[in-house]
Amino acid sequence: AVVSTQSTGGLQNSARDEGARQEEEQGVIRLEVIQNSLHTEVPKQHLLWLVGMQNVYVLHLPRMPKEYIARLVFDSKHKVLCLIKNNAVIGGICFRQFPSQGFTEIVFHAVSSNEQVKGYGTHIMNHLKDYHIQCGITNFLTFADEYAIGYFKKQGFTRNITLPSHKYDGYIKEYEGATLMQCSLNPKICYKELSRVIKL
């Protein structure tokens, strides 16, 4: 995965999504899981959001070819969890689920530069965790480059891979110079509320 977000650590980091959570409760922001389809008509608004998400990735992930980003964002096997503010996409995570293998690959994660340091990156990730618990998938895998490892660690990822390699070999996209990381989810936790619970 390639990530473009800013983050500061520990419990302070886990509480940084409080403002984002309040904005969601107030209707200032919302999150939508969307994807392209080859078989059914995709709402025009979803296509516009996919274009918006592609543009955020292209701008904030300059080492990734634009064509590669577009191919994955619009690929029907990939989904995008978009964070929407004023009806425009300001951040999100592109991911691909492998239910039979027991994991989801996180491909891209970015938040617009003028919207960073507001806890949006953490809030999106927490939404993605809760979404996957509902889907019955409790493992995330991602290839993190050197600039993203710290961010993923703060989101609960580790370099200690417990998922058997035969589950993901040949499925996940490998990136030269990147480190494979895993996050195992606890189905008993509501991640959107985690920092609020820790704070108490």
mmCIF file of C-alpha atoms in Angstrom:
data_model
loop_
_atom_site.group_PDB
_atom_site.id
_atom_site.type_symbol
_atom_site.label_atom_id
_atom_site.label_comp_id
_atom_site.label_asym_id
_atom_site.label_seq_id
_atom_site.Cartn_x
_atom_site.Cartn_y
_atom_site.Cartn_z
ATOM 1 C CA ALA A 1 0.000 0.000 0.000
ATOM 2 C CA VAL A 2 1.004 3.555 -0.426
ATOM 3 C CA VAL A 3 -0.049 6.044 2.224
ATOM 4 C CA SER A 4 -0.118 9.813 2.385
ATOM 5 C CA THR A 5 -1.304 10.919 5.826
ATOM 6 C CA GLN A 6 0.248 12.581 8.836
ATOM 7 C CA SER A 7 0.015 11.122 12.309
ATOM 8 C CA THR A 8 1.324 11.540 15.852
ATOM 9 C CA GLY A 9 1.476 8.645 18.197
ATOM 10 C CA GLY A 10 0.285 6.714 21.199
ATOM 11 C CA LEU A 11 -3.050 7.320 22.918
ATOM 12 C CA GLN A 12 -2.847 10.918 21.759
ATOM 13 C CA ASN A 13 -3.086 9.561 18.235
ATOM 14 C CA SER A 14 -5.993 7.269 19.084
ATOM 15 C CA ALA A 15 -7.951 10.325 20.367
ATOM 16 C CA ARG A 16 -7.157 12.442 17.329
ATOM 17 C CA ASP A 17 -10.161 11.081 15.496
ATOM 18 C CA GLU A 18 -12.521 12.646 18.059
ATOM 19 C CA GLY A 19 -13.028 15.749 15.928
ATOM 20 C CA ALA A 20 -13.674 13.619 12.823
ATOM 21 C CA ARG A 21 -16.155 11.459 14.733
ATOM 22 C CA GLN A 22 -18.026 14.570 15.901
ATOM 23 C CA GLU A 23 -18.071 15.924 12.339
ATOM 24 C CA GLU A 24 -19.617 12.658 11.158
ATOM 25 C CA GLU A 25 -22.250 12.788 13.905
ATOM 26 C CA GLN A 26 -23.052 16.392 12.890
ATOM 27 C CA GLY A 27 -23.296 15.463 9.202
ATOM 28 C CA VAL A 28 -20.273 17.530 8.157
ATOM 29 C CA ILE A 29 -18.559 14.420 6.749
ATOM 30 C CA ARG A 30 -19.755 10.981 5.745
ATOM 31 C CA LEU A 31 -18.170 7.767 4.577
ATOM 32 C CA GLU A 32 -19.281 5.569 1.686
ATOM 33 C CA VAL A 33 -17.991 2.247 0.361
ATOM 34 C CA ILE A 34 -18.260 2.394 -3.440
ATOM 35 C CA GLN A 35 -16.964 0.428 -6.414
ATOM 36 C CA ASN A 36 -17.154 0.271 -10.158
ATOM 37 C CA SER A 37 -19.125 -2.544 -11.809
ATOM 38 C CA LEU A 38 -19.022 -4.294 -15.160
ATOM 39 C CA HIS A 39 -22.477 -5.827 -14.754
ATOM 40 C CA THR A 40 -24.737 -3.188 -13.197
ATOM 41 C CA GLU A 41 -25.122 0.531 -13.773
ATOM 42 C CA VAL A 42 -23.040 2.564 -11.330
ATOM 43 C CA PRO A 43 -24.663 5.753 -10.000
ATOM 44 C CA LYS A 44 -23.163 8.847 -11.605
ATOM 45 C CA GLN A 45 -22.345 10.272 -8.180
ATOM 46 C CA HIS A 46 -20.302 7.173 -7.342
ATOM 47 C CA LEU A 47 -18.333 7.523 -10.571
ATOM 48 C CA LEU A 48 -17.639 11.173 -9.744
ATOM 49 C CA TRP A 49 -16.424 10.158 -6.298
ATOM 50 C CA LEU A 50 -14.180 7.483 -7.821
ATOM 51 C CA VAL A 51 -12.672 10.140 -10.095
ATOM 52 C CA GLY A 52 -12.228 12.394 -7.068
ATOM 53 C CA MET A 53 -10.542 9.593 -5.144
ATOM 54 C CA GLN A 54 -8.265 8.865 -8.084
ATOM 55 C CA ASN A 55 -7.259 12.539 -8.189
ATOM 56 C CA VAL A 56 -6.418 12.554 -4.468
ATOM 57 C CA TYR A 57 -4.209 9.492 -4.920
ATOM 58 C CA VAL A 58 -2.468 10.885 -8.018
ATOM 59 C CA LEU A 59 -1.716 14.152 -6.216
ATOM 60 C CA HIS A 60 -0.496 12.633 -2.961
ATOM 61 C CA LEU A 61 1.158 9.436 -4.208
ATOM 62 C CA PRO A 62 3.511 10.868 -6.857
ATOM 63 C CA ARG A 63 5.647 7.728 -7.086
ATOM 64 C CA MET A 64 2.674 5.698 -8.305
ATOM 65 C CA PRO A 65 1.921 5.899 -12.050
ATOM 66 C CA LYS A 66 -1.370 7.675 -12.748
ATOM 67 C CA GLU A 67 -2.530 4.878 -15.067
ATOM 68 C CA TYR A 68 -1.883 2.247 -12.371
ATOM 69 C CA ILE A 69 -3.885 4.205 -9.804
ATOM 70 C CA ALA A 70 -6.786 4.652 -12.242
ATOM 71 C CA ARG A 71 -6.775 0.960 -13.160
ATOM 72 C CA LEU A 72 -7.096 -0.181 -9.549
ATOM 73 C CA VAL A 73 -9.578 2.489 -8.401
ATOM 74 C CA PHE A 74 -11.913 1.642 -11.299
ATOM 75 C CA ASP A 75 -11.313 -2.120 -11.215
ATOM 76 C CA SER A 76 -14.554 -3.865 -10.227
ATOM 77 C CA LYS A 77 -12.691 -6.183 -7.826
ATOM 78 C CA HIS A 78 -11.513 -3.223 -5.742
ATOM 79 C CA LYS A 79 -13.620 -1.083 -3.431
ATOM 80 C CA VAL A 80 -12.993 2.399 -2.102
ATOM 81 C CA LEU A 81 -14.018 3.718 1.301
ATOM 82 C CA CYS A 82 -14.407 7.441 0.582
ATOM 83 C CA LEU A 83 -14.558 10.257 3.098
ATOM 84 C CA ILE A 84 -16.900 12.897 1.681
ATOM 85 C CA LYS A 85 -17.076 16.543 2.753
ATOM 86 C CA ASN A 86 -19.218 19.134 0.947
ATOM 87 C CA ASN A 87 -20.045 16.347 -1.522
ATOM 88 C CA ALA A 88 -16.369 16.082 -2.542
ATOM 89 C CA VAL A 89 -13.957 13.244 -1.782
ATOM 90 C CA ILE A 90 -11.166 14.401 0.538
ATOM 91 C CA GLY A 91 -9.672 11.015 1.417
ATOM 92 C CA GLY A 92 -10.129 7.288 1.418
ATOM 93 C CA ILE A 93 -8.790 3.756 1.269
ATOM 94 C CA CYS A 94 -8.739 1.573 -1.827
ATOM 95 C CA PHE A 95 -8.891 -2.105 -0.884
ATOM 96 C CA ARG A 96 -9.528 -5.573 -2.255
ATOM 97 C CA GLN A 97 -11.242 -8.298 -0.257
ATOM 98 C CA PHE A 98 -10.259 -11.963 -0.413
ATOM 99 C CA PRO A 99 -12.952 -13.572 1.774
ATOM 100 C CA SER A 100 -11.941 -17.155 0.917
ATOM 101 C CA GLN A 101 -8.367 -16.355 1.995
ATOM 102 C CA GLY A 102 -9.427 -14.575 5.175
ATOM 103 C CA PHE A 103 -7.897 -11.181 4.492
ATOM 104 C CA THR A 104 -8.245 -7.833 2.737
ATOM 105 C CA GLU A 105 -5.437 -6.034 0.954
ATOM 106 C CA ILE A 106 -5.127 -2.297 1.559
ATOM 107 C CA VAL A 107 -3.847 -0.824 -1.693
ATOM 108 C CA PHE A 108 -3.917 2.982 -1.351
ATOM 109 C CA HIS A 109 -4.665 5.334 1.532
ATOM 110 C CA ALA A 110 -4.528 9.131 1.295
ATOM 111 C CA VAL A 111 -6.094 12.274 2.680
ATOM 112 C CA SER A 112 -5.988 15.634 0.889
ATOM 113 C CA SER A 113 -3.098 17.731 2.202
ATOM 114 C CA ASN A 114 -5.336 20.623 3.245
ATOM 115 C CA GLU A 115 -7.455 18.196 5.300
ATOM 116 C CA GLN A 116 -4.626 16.378 7.086
ATOM 117 C CA VAL A 117 -3.849 16.452 10.835
ATOM 118 C CA LYS A 118 -7.585 16.416 11.613
ATOM 119 C CA GLY A 119 -7.818 12.724 12.464
ATOM 120 C CA TYR A 120 -9.468 11.823 9.156
ATOM 121 C CA GLY A 121 -6.905 9.123 8.299
ATOM 122 C CA THR A 122 -7.512 7.325 11.593
ATOM 123 C CA HIS A 123 -11.276 7.780 11.273
ATOM 124 C CA ILE A 124 -11.310 6.233 7.785
ATOM 125 C CA MET A 125 -9.199 3.297 8.980
ATOM 126 C CA ASN A 126 -11.502 2.713 11.964
ATOM 127 C CA HIS A 127 -14.531 2.703 9.653
ATOM 128 C CA LEU A 128 -12.770 0.192 7.418
ATOM 129 C CA LYS A 129 -12.093 -2.072 10.407
ATOM 130 C CA ASP A 130 -15.727 -2.015 11.515
ATOM 131 C CA TYR A 131 -16.899 -2.623 7.940
ATOM 132 C CA HIS A 132 -14.710 -5.713 7.690
ATOM 133 C CA ILE A 133 -15.835 -7.127 11.007
ATOM 134 C CA GLN A 134 -19.396 -6.951 9.605
ATOM 135 C CA CYS A 135 -18.111 -8.758 6.486
ATOM 136 C CA GLY A 136 -16.469 -11.479 8.619
ATOM 137 C CA ILE A 137 -12.916 -10.607 7.513
ATOM 138 C CA THR A 138 -10.531 -9.973 10.402
ATOM 139 C CA ASN A 139 -7.123 -9.546 8.765
ATOM 140 C CA PHE A 140 -5.652 -6.670 6.779
ATOM 141 C CA LEU A 141 -2.446 -7.028 4.773
ATOM 142 C CA THR A 142 -0.545 -4.238 3.086
ATOM 143 C CA PHE A 143 2.856 -3.556 1.625
ATOM 144 C CA ALA A 144 4.026 -0.349 3.288
ATOM 145 C CA ASP A 145 6.884 1.746 1.990
ATOM 146 C CA GLU A 146 9.397 3.264 4.404
ATOM 147 C CA TYR A 147 7.344 6.452 4.802
ATOM 148 C CA ALA A 148 4.145 4.586 5.661
ATOM 149 C CA ILE A 149 5.420 2.037 8.214
ATOM 150 C CA GLY A 150 5.100 4.463 11.136
ATOM 151 C CA TYR A 151 1.555 5.385 10.169
ATOM 152 C CA PHE A 152 0.460 1.762 9.897
ATOM 153 C CA LYS A 153 2.056 0.898 13.249
ATOM 154 C CA LYS A 154 -0.085 3.584 14.870
ATOM 155 C CA GLN A 155 -3.144 1.984 13.252
ATOM 156 C CA GLY A 156 -2.386 -1.419 14.827
ATOM 157 C CA PHE A 157 -0.345 -3.014 12.039
ATOM 158 C CA THR A 158 2.756 -5.119 12.680
ATOM 159 C CA ARG A 159 5.535 -6.689 10.643
ATOM 160 C CA ASN A 160 4.843 -9.963 12.491
ATOM 161 C CA ILE A 161 2.735 -11.836 9.936
ATOM 162 C CA THR A 162 0.596 -14.541 11.551
ATOM 163 C CA LEU A 163 -1.491 -15.306 8.465
ATOM 164 C CA PRO A 164 -0.037 -18.406 6.727
ATOM 165 C CA SER A 165 1.825 -17.403 3.569
ATOM 166 C CA HIS A 166 -0.186 -19.793 1.387
ATOM 167 C CA LYS A 167 -3.238 -17.623 2.172
ATOM 168 C CA TYR A 168 -1.801 -14.530 0.470
ATOM 169 C CA ASP A 169 1.032 -15.663 -1.843
ATOM 170 C CA GLY A 170 -0.021 -14.864 -5.393
ATOM 171 C CA TYR A 171 -2.970 -12.757 -4.230
ATOM 172 C CA ILE A 172 -1.476 -9.572 -2.832
ATOM 173 C CA LYS A 173 0.392 -7.038 -4.965
ATOM 174 C CA GLU A 174 4.058 -6.767 -3.984
ATOM 175 C CA TYR A 175 5.997 -3.525 -4.204
ATOM 176 C CA GLU A 176 9.767 -3.344 -4.433
ATOM 177 C CA GLY A 177 11.334 -1.992 -1.261
ATOM 178 C CA ALA A 178 8.085 -2.214 0.711
ATOM 179 C CA THR A 179 7.424 -4.113 3.947
ATOM 180 C CA LEU A 180 4.525 -6.539 4.382
ATOM 181 C CA MET A 181 2.417 -5.629 7.423
ATOM 182 C CA GLN A 182 -0.659 -7.190 9.013
ATOM 183 C CA CYS A 183 -3.447 -5.955 11.242
ATOM 184 C CA SER A 184 -5.641 -8.511 13.025
ATOM 185 C CA LEU A 185 -9.069 -7.222 14.029
ATOM 186 C CA ASN A 186 -10.932 -8.041 17.220
ATOM 187 C CA PRO A 187 -14.599 -8.706 16.357
ATOM 188 C CA LYS A 188 -15.638 -7.584 19.861
ATOM 189 C CA ILE A 189 -14.326 -4.049 19.351
ATOM 190 C CA CYS A 190 -16.168 -1.147 17.724
ATOM 191 C CA TYR A 191 -13.157 0.666 16.327
ATOM 192 C CA LYS A 192 -15.009 3.913 15.610
ATOM 193 C CA GLU A 193 -15.643 4.204 19.358
ATOM 194 C CA LEU A 194 -12.253 2.901 20.517
ATOM 195 C CA SER A 195 -10.555 6.209 21.329
ATOM 196 C CA ARG A 196 -13.670 7.394 23.150
ATOM 197 C CA VAL A 197 -13.625 4.227 25.286
ATOM 198 C CA ILE A 198 -9.870 4.552 25.964
ATOM 199 C CA LYS A 199 -10.398 8.178 26.971
ATOM 200 C CA LEU A 200 -12.956 7.104 29.577
#
